[in-house]
Amino acid sequence: MGMSTARAPSFHVGGRILARMGDPRVRRFLQLLVNRGFVEESLININGSQKKLFRFGPLGSLLRRNILKQWWDAVVLEQPNAFCVENTPLVPVDELLMPDKTSEKLHLLKGTSLRSSLSHDCSAAYLSALKLTNGQLPVSVASSGQCFHGTADEIGSNADGDKLLKNGLSETQLLLQNYSPPVNVAQVFDYWLRSRLRWWRQFSSNPSKFNSSTSSDSKSKTSEESSSQAAINYSFPWGAEAVETICNHGDIAVRQLEATSGVSHQGKYHQKTFYPHLIECQTSIEQCMAVFLTDAYREHEVKRKGATKNQEDVRLALHLHPLLSPYQVTMSVTGSRLREVRVLAEHVAKELRDAGISVFTSPPNSDSMESQYRRNDELGVPYTVVMSDQTLDTGVITVRGRDTRLKQQQHVSKLQSILLQSIGAQDLT
């Protein structure tokens, strides 16, 4: 396999997107992601087909971790009879694939290849999960992991190369498989569609940009082999795109697994035995990042003193949900007694971390507080806490909100409860 790489200093943005979004805004957005350590890309050539390689910096890695945590919580921890599995991305070339997952793979070693889907990993764990429930349905299996794509046909058209975090050589797939009895599969399918749509909207400041669409495809007269599919769509600036798919494969996949293994794959529900229907919910961390970063991006025009309208300063911000933000709070210090203030700030930061609040302690610098606010907005940090000489004397601190840009003075003893209340309130929206 012939491969060559070429590092790109920033994102490649195609003319189609520039025409629809506007060149200056796009470039500012994408350059912000690079400058602030969210994501950077390079290109790799595989047999004449160009793919992207993504490198995630400190903030991008934290964002990915937070997205993954929220996904796991939603599909496993908050669900009954839901189990997680992990597996190596290296699989035998002749290993059984799901019926619709027959795309070409990347060969690494003789007799092996890199997986292009998590479907086989999850379905292979179905029987183990069923044993944990004593054979009772429904049961769910979830997995996250890197999947690889060797040809352009596997992940979309070449036009996807113009889009944020698209057309990558690999992606971190998020897959949930739910095995339900056929007697109520329509209700279960609807439940997962509504649940996943609610999950996406929960972390968006523009929930109306999400919608769902459904379709059905029955090539057989039997209900057991009928299938239906839904998509959760997001309205990007360049147009609406599906960001997650929910598909009911019917019971044909389970029957094929049974035929291959020779072991019964039937489950029990209300003292009856069924071949369960397989419902899959699939997205990726890269897709989530593209949505939430695009959704969070804001530009604010701030007029400088003595400047004309054409000289207005454009300030950038990422209004990420507090549960997704790389950090929820930044601690900044100022004043003439910096050493004493910093000791206090470190103590308060430790108490906040112990309470489950992620804190970035700003290093000593000569930047003005307005410059630090601007930097924190670009990092996506919801709150900036400023400690000064006044804090040492009276215990008063300044709490500045990213979204409102309002500053409030509070006593340091109330900081933890205020932040937990603010973050918790947004968690319930």
Coordinates of C-alpha atoms in Angstrom, one line a residue:
M1 CA 0.0 0.0 0.0
G2 CA 1.5 3.3 -1.1
M3 CA 1.2 6.1 1.5
S4 CA 2.6 9.6 1.6
T5 CA 1.9 12.4 4.0
A6 CA 1.9 16.2 3.8
R7 CA 1.5 18.3 6.8
A8 CA -1.0 21.2 6.5
P9 CA -0.6 24.3 8.7
S10 CA -4.3 24.7 9.1
F11 CA -7.6 23.3 7.8
H12 CA -8.2 23.0 4.1
V13 CA -11.5 24.7 3.3
G14 CA -13.1 24.1 0.0
G15 CA -14.6 26.9 -2.2
R16 CA -18.1 25.5 -1.7
I17 CA -18.1 26.1 2.0
L18 CA -16.4 29.5 1.6
A19 CA -19.0 30.6 -0.8
R20 CA -21.8 29.7 1.7
M21 CA -20.2 30.6 5.0
G22 CA -18.1 33.6 4.0
D23 CA -14.3 33.4 3.8
P24 CA -13.3 35.6 6.8
R25 CA -15.6 33.9 9.3
V26 CA -14.6 30.4 8.2
R27 CA -10.9 31.1 8.4
R28 CA -11.2 32.7 11.8
F29 CA -13.2 29.7 13.1
L30 CA -10.8 27.1 11.8
Q31 CA -7.7 29.0 12.7
L32 CA -9.1 29.3 16.3
L33 CA -9.4 25.5 16.5
V34 CA -5.8 25.2 15.5
N35 CA -4.4 28.0 17.6
R36 CA -6.2 27.0 20.8
G37 CA -5.2 23.3 20.5
F38 CA -8.5 21.7 19.6
V39 CA -7.7 20.0 16.3
E40 CA -5.2 20.1 13.4
E41 CA -5.1 18.1 10.3
S42 CA -2.6 16.6 7.8
L43 CA -3.2 14.8 4.6
I44 CA -2.3 11.3 3.6
N45 CA -2.3 9.8 0.1
I46 CA -3.4 6.1 -0.1
N47 CA -3.2 4.7 -3.7
G48 CA -4.2 8.1 -5.1
S49 CA -7.0 8.8 -2.7
Q50 CA -6.4 11.6 -0.2
K51 CA -7.5 11.1 3.4
K52 CA -7.2 13.3 6.5
L53 CA -5.3 12.5 9.7
F54 CA -6.5 14.4 12.8
R55 CA -4.3 15.5 15.7
F56 CA -6.1 16.6 18.8
G57 CA -4.3 19.0 21.1
P58 CA -4.9 19.4 24.9
L59 CA -8.2 21.1 24.6
G60 CA -9.5 18.9 21.8
S61 CA -8.5 15.8 23.8
L62 CA -10.4 17.0 26.8
L63 CA -13.5 17.9 24.7
R64 CA -13.4 14.3 23.2
R65 CA -13.2 12.8 26.7
N66 CA -16.2 14.8 27.9
I67 CA -18.2 13.9 24.8
L68 CA -17.4 10.2 25.3
K69 CA -18.4 10.4 29.0
Q70 CA -21.8 11.9 28.2
W71 CA -22.4 9.3 25.6
W72 CA -21.5 6.4 27.9
D73 CA -23.7 7.9 30.6
A74 CA -26.7 8.2 28.3
V75 CA -26.5 4.8 26.6
V76 CA -25.1 2.6 29.3
L77 CA -25.2 4.0 32.9
E78 CA -28.7 5.4 32.5
Q79 CA -30.2 2.4 30.8
P80 CA -31.3 -1.0 32.2
N81 CA -29.4 -4.2 31.0
A82 CA -26.9 -2.2 29.1
F83 CA -23.3 -3.4 28.9
C84 CA -20.0 -2.0 27.4
V85 CA -17.4 -4.0 25.4
E86 CA -14.0 -3.3 24.0
N87 CA -11.9 -5.1 21.4
T88 CA -8.7 -4.6 19.4
P89 CA -9.1 -2.8 16.1
L90 CA -7.1 -5.7 14.4
V91 CA -9.4 -8.4 13.1
P92 CA -9.0 -11.5 10.9
V93 CA -9.9 -10.8 7.3
D94 CA -12.4 -13.7 7.2
E95 CA -14.2 -12.7 10.4
L96 CA -18.0 -12.4 10.2
L97 CA -19.3 -8.9 9.4
M98 CA -22.8 -7.6 9.8
P99 CA -24.8 -7.9 6.6
D100 CA -24.4 -4.3 5.6
K101 CA -20.8 -3.8 6.7
T102 CA -18.9 -5.4 3.8
S103 CA -16.8 -2.5 2.8
E104 CA -13.1 -2.9 1.9
K105 CA -10.7 -2.9 4.8
L106 CA -7.2 -1.7 5.4
H107 CA -4.8 -4.7 5.5
L108 CA -2.1 -4.4 8.1
L109 CA -0.6 -7.9 8.6
K110 CA -1.0 -11.1 6.6
G111 CA -4.4 -12.5 7.4
T112 CA -5.5 -9.5 9.4
S113 CA -7.1 -6.1 8.8
L114 CA -8.2 -3.0 10.6
R115 CA -11.8 -2.9 11.4
S116 CA -14.1 -0.4 9.6
S117 CA -17.0 -0.8 12.1
L118 CA -17.8 -1.8 15.7
S119 CA -20.8 -3.8 14.6
H120 CA -19.1 -7.2 14.8
D121 CA -17.5 -6.4 18.2
C122 CA -20.9 -5.6 19.7
S123 CA -22.8 -8.5 18.1
A124 CA -20.1 -10.9 19.2
A125 CA -20.8 -9.9 22.8
Y126 CA -24.6 -10.4 22.5
L127 CA -24.7 -13.9 24.0
S128 CA -22.4 -12.8 26.9
A129 CA -24.7 -9.9 27.7
L130 CA -27.8 -12.1 27.4
K131 CA -26.3 -14.5 30.0
L132 CA -25.9 -11.6 32.5
T133 CA -29.7 -11.0 32.2
N134 CA -30.5 -14.8 32.5
G135 CA -31.7 -14.8 28.9
Q136 CA -34.2 -12.0 29.4
L137 CA -34.8 -9.3 26.7
P138 CA -34.2 -6.5 26.1
V139 CA -30.4 -6.2 26.3
S140 CA -28.0 -3.6 25.0
V141 CA -24.3 -3.7 24.1
A142 CA -22.3 -0.5 23.5
S143 CA -18.7 0.1 22.3
S144 CA -16.4 3.0 21.4
G145 CA -13.3 2.6 19.4
Q146 CA -11.2 3.6 16.4
C147 CA -12.3 2.4 13.0
F148 CA -10.4 2.8 9.7
H149 CA -11.5 3.6 6.2
G150 CA -9.3 2.8 3.3
T151 CA -11.3 4.0 0.3
A152 CA -13.2 7.2 -0.4
D153 CA -16.5 5.2 -0.9
E154 CA -16.5 4.0 2.7
I155 CA -17.1 7.3 4.3
G156 CA -18.6 9.6 1.7
S157 CA -17.9 11.6 -1.3
N158 CA -14.8 13.7 -2.0
A159 CA -16.9 16.8 -1.2
D160 CA -16.7 15.7 2.5
G161 CA -13.0 16.6 2.4
D162 CA -14.1 20.3 2.6
K163 CA -15.9 19.8 5.8
L164 CA -14.8 19.9 9.4
L165 CA -13.5 16.5 10.7
K166 CA -14.8 14.7 7.6
N167 CA -13.1 12.2 5.2
G168 CA -10.6 11.0 7.9
L169 CA -8.6 7.8 7.5
S170 CA -10.0 6.8 10.9
E171 CA -12.8 7.8 13.2
T172 CA -13.7 7.0 16.8
Q173 CA -17.0 5.3 16.3
L174 CA -19.7 5.3 19.0
L175 CA -22.1 2.4 18.6
L176 CA -25.1 1.1 20.6
Q177 CA -26.8 -2.2 19.8
N178 CA -30.2 -2.8 21.4
Y179 CA -31.8 -6.3 21.2
S180 CA -35.5 -6.1 21.8
P181 CA -38.4 -8.5 21.4
P182 CA -40.4 -8.0 18.2
V183 CA -43.7 -7.4 20.1
N184 CA -42.7 -3.8 21.1
V185 CA -39.8 -3.1 18.7
A186 CA -41.7 -0.1 17.1
Q187 CA -41.9 1.6 20.5
V188 CA -38.3 0.8 21.3
F189 CA -37.2 2.3 18.0
D190 CA -39.2 5.4 18.7
Y191 CA -37.7 5.6 22.2
W192 CA -34.1 5.5 21.0
L193 CA -34.8 8.1 18.3
R194 CA -36.3 10.5 20.8
S195 CA -33.7 9.8 23.4
R196 CA -30.8 10.3 21.0
L197 CA -32.3 13.5 19.6
R198 CA -32.8 14.8 23.1
W199 CA -29.1 14.0 23.9
W200 CA -27.9 16.1 21.0
R201 CA -30.2 19.0 21.8
Q202 CA -29.2 19.0 25.5
F203 CA -25.7 20.2 24.7
S204 CA -26.6 22.7 22.0
S205 CA -27.4 26.4 22.4
N206 CA -29.4 26.1 19.2
P207 CA -31.6 23.0 19.7
S208 CA -33.9 23.9 16.9
K209 CA -31.0 23.1 14.4
F210 CA -31.6 19.4 15.2
N211 CA -34.3 17.4 13.6
S212 CA -35.0 13.8 12.8
S213 CA -36.1 12.0 9.6
T214 CA -37.3 8.4 9.1
S215 CA -37.5 5.9 6.3
S216 CA -38.4 2.3 5.9
D217 CA -37.3 -0.5 3.6
S218 CA -39.1 -3.8 3.5
K219 CA -37.7 -6.1 0.8
S220 CA -39.6 -9.0 2.4
K221 CA -43.2 -9.6 3.1
T222 CA -42.4 -10.8 6.7
S223 CA -42.3 -8.2 9.5
E224 CA -39.2 -10.0 10.9
E225 CA -37.1 -9.1 7.9
S226 CA -38.4 -5.5 7.5
S227 CA -36.1 -2.7 8.4
S228 CA -36.5 1.0 9.2
Q229 CA -34.0 3.7 9.5
A230 CA -33.9 7.2 11.0
A231 CA -31.4 10.0 11.0
I232 CA -30.7 12.8 13.4
N233 CA -29.8 15.9 11.3
Y234 CA -28.0 19.1 12.2
S235 CA -28.2 22.3 10.1
F236 CA -24.6 23.2 9.5
P237 CA -23.9 26.6 7.9
W238 CA -23.3 24.7 4.6
G239 CA -26.4 22.6 4.9
A240 CA -28.2 19.9 6.9
E241 CA -26.3 16.6 7.4
A242 CA -27.1 13.4 9.3
V243 CA -25.0 13.2 12.4
E244 CA -26.3 10.0 13.8
T245 CA -28.3 7.0 12.4
I246 CA -30.7 4.8 14.2
C247 CA -31.5 1.6 12.2
N248 CA -33.8 -1.4 12.9
H249 CA -32.1 -4.4 11.2
G250 CA -35.0 -6.8 12.1
D251 CA -34.1 -10.2 13.4
I252 CA -32.1 -11.3 10.3
A253 CA -28.8 -10.4 11.8
V254 CA -29.4 -12.4 15.0
R255 CA -30.6 -15.4 12.9
Q256 CA -27.4 -15.2 10.8
L257 CA -25.3 -15.1 14.0
E258 CA -27.1 -18.2 15.2
A259 CA -26.6 -20.0 11.9
T260 CA -22.9 -19.3 12.0
S261 CA -22.2 -20.3 15.6
G262 CA -24.7 -23.1 16.0
V263 CA -25.8 -21.8 19.4
S264 CA -29.3 -20.5 20.1
H265 CA -29.5 -16.7 20.1
Q266 CA -33.1 -16.5 21.2
G267 CA -34.1 -14.5 24.2
K268 CA -37.1 -14.5 26.6
Y269 CA -39.7 -11.8 27.1
H270 CA -42.8 -12.3 29.3
Q271 CA -42.1 -16.1 29.4
K272 CA -42.0 -16.3 25.6
T273 CA -39.0 -17.0 23.4
F274 CA -38.1 -14.7 20.5
Y275 CA -35.4 -13.8 18.0
P276 CA -34.7 -10.2 19.0
H277 CA -34.7 -7.3 16.6
L278 CA -31.4 -5.4 16.4
I279 CA -31.6 -1.6 16.7
E280 CA -28.3 0.2 16.1
C281 CA -27.5 3.8 17.0
Q282 CA -24.3 5.0 15.4
T283 CA -22.2 8.2 15.4
S284 CA -18.6 9.2 16.1
I285 CA -16.7 11.5 18.4
E286 CA -15.4 13.4 15.4
Q287 CA -19.0 14.0 14.2
C288 CA -19.9 15.1 17.7
M289 CA -16.9 17.5 17.8
A290 CA -17.8 19.0 14.4
V291 CA -21.4 19.6 15.6
F292 CA -20.7 21.0 19.0
L293 CA -17.7 23.2 17.9
T294 CA -19.7 24.7 15.0
D295 CA -22.8 25.1 17.2
A296 CA -20.7 26.9 19.9
Y297 CA -18.8 29.4 17.7
R298 CA -19.6 33.0 18.2
E299 CA -18.3 36.3 17.0
H300 CA -18.8 39.6 18.9
E301 CA -17.9 43.0 17.5
V302 CA -16.4 45.3 20.2
K303 CA -15.7 48.9 19.4
R304 CA -12.3 50.1 20.5
K305 CA -12.0 53.5 22.1
G306 CA -11.7 56.2 19.5
A307 CA -12.2 53.7 16.7
T308 CA -14.6 54.0 13.8
K309 CA -17.2 51.3 12.8
N310 CA -14.7 49.8 10.3
Q311 CA -12.2 49.4 13.1
E312 CA -14.4 47.4 15.4
D313 CA -12.6 44.5 17.1
V314 CA -14.0 41.0 16.4
R315 CA -13.9 38.8 19.5
L316 CA -14.2 35.0 19.1
A317 CA -15.8 32.7 21.6
L318 CA -16.9 29.0 21.9
H319 CA -20.1 28.7 23.9
L320 CA -19.6 25.1 24.7
H321 CA -21.9 23.4 27.2
P322 CA -20.3 23.3 30.7
L323 CA -20.4 19.5 30.7
L324 CA -18.5 19.4 27.4
S325 CA -16.1 22.4 27.9
P326 CA -12.4 21.3 28.3
Y327 CA -12.5 23.3 31.6
Q328 CA -15.4 24.7 33.4
V329 CA -13.5 27.4 35.4
T330 CA -10.4 29.4 34.9
M331 CA -8.7 30.8 38.0
S332 CA -6.9 34.1 37.4
V333 CA -4.9 36.2 39.9
T334 CA -4.1 39.9 40.0
G335 CA -2.8 42.5 42.4
S336 CA 0.4 43.5 44.2
R337 CA 0.5 40.4 46.5
L338 CA 0.6 37.8 43.8
R339 CA 2.3 35.1 45.8
E340 CA -0.2 35.1 48.6
V341 CA -3.2 35.4 46.2
R342 CA -1.8 32.5 44.1
V343 CA -1.6 30.3 47.2
L344 CA -5.2 31.0 48.0
A345 CA -6.2 30.4 44.4
E346 CA -4.5 27.0 44.3
H347 CA -6.3 26.0 47.5
V348 CA -9.7 27.1 46.1
A349 CA -8.9 25.3 42.8
K350 CA -8.2 22.1 44.7
E351 CA -11.5 22.3 46.5
L352 CA -13.4 22.8 43.3
R353 CA -11.6 19.8 41.7
D354 CA -12.5 17.7 44.7
A355 CA -16.2 18.7 44.0
G356 CA -15.9 17.5 40.4
I357 CA -15.4 20.9 38.8
S358 CA -12.7 21.0 36.2
V359 CA -10.3 24.0 36.7
F360 CA -7.6 25.6 34.7
T361 CA -5.2 27.7 36.8
S362 CA -4.0 30.5 34.6
P363 CA -0.2 30.9 34.8
P364 CA 1.4 34.2 35.9
N365 CA 1.4 36.6 33.0
S366 CA 1.4 40.3 32.3
D367 CA -1.8 40.3 30.2
S368 CA -4.6 42.5 31.2
M369 CA -7.8 40.9 32.6
E370 CA -9.7 41.7 29.4
S371 CA -7.0 39.8 27.4
Q372 CA -7.4 36.9 29.8
Y373 CA -11.2 37.0 29.4
R374 CA -10.8 37.0 25.7
R375 CA -8.5 34.0 25.8
N376 CA -10.8 32.1 28.1
D377 CA -13.8 32.7 25.8
E378 CA -11.8 31.2 22.9
L379 CA -10.9 28.2 25.1
G380 CA -14.7 27.7 25.7
V381 CA -14.4 28.1 29.5
P382 CA -17.8 29.1 30.9
Y383 CA -16.6 31.0 34.0
T384 CA -13.5 33.0 35.0
V385 CA -12.8 33.5 38.7
V386 CA -10.5 36.5 39.5
M387 CA -8.8 36.7 42.9
S388 CA -6.9 39.8 43.9
D389 CA -5.6 41.7 47.0
Q390 CA -9.2 42.4 47.9
T391 CA -9.8 38.6 48.2
L392 CA -7.1 38.4 50.8
D393 CA -8.6 41.3 52.8
T394 CA -12.3 40.7 52.4
G395 CA -12.8 37.3 50.7
V396 CA -14.5 38.9 47.7
I397 CA -13.9 37.5 44.3
T398 CA -15.1 38.4 40.8
V399 CA -16.9 35.7 38.7
R400 CA -17.2 36.5 35.0
G401 CA -19.6 34.5 32.7
R402 CA -18.5 33.7 29.2
D403 CA -22.0 33.8 27.6
T404 CA -23.2 37.0 29.3
R405 CA -19.8 38.7 29.8
L406 CA -21.2 40.0 33.1
K407 CA -19.0 40.2 36.2
Q408 CA -20.4 39.6 39.7
Q409 CA -18.7 39.9 43.0
Q410 CA -19.2 37.1 45.4
H411 CA -17.6 35.8 48.6
V412 CA -15.1 33.1 48.0
S413 CA -16.9 30.8 50.5
K414 CA -20.0 30.7 48.1
L415 CA -18.0 30.0 44.9
Q416 CA -18.4 26.2 44.9
S417 CA -22.1 26.2 45.5
I418 CA -22.6 29.0 42.9
L419 CA -20.7 27.0 40.2
L420 CA -22.3 23.7 41.0
Q421 CA -25.7 25.3 40.8
S422 CA -24.9 27.1 37.5
I423 CA -23.5 24.0 35.9
G424 CA -26.2 21.8 37.3
A425 CA -29.0 24.1 36.0
Q426 CA -27.6 23.9 32.5
D427 CA -27.3 20.1 32.8
L428 CA -31.1 20.0 33.3
T429 CA -32.0 22.0 30.2

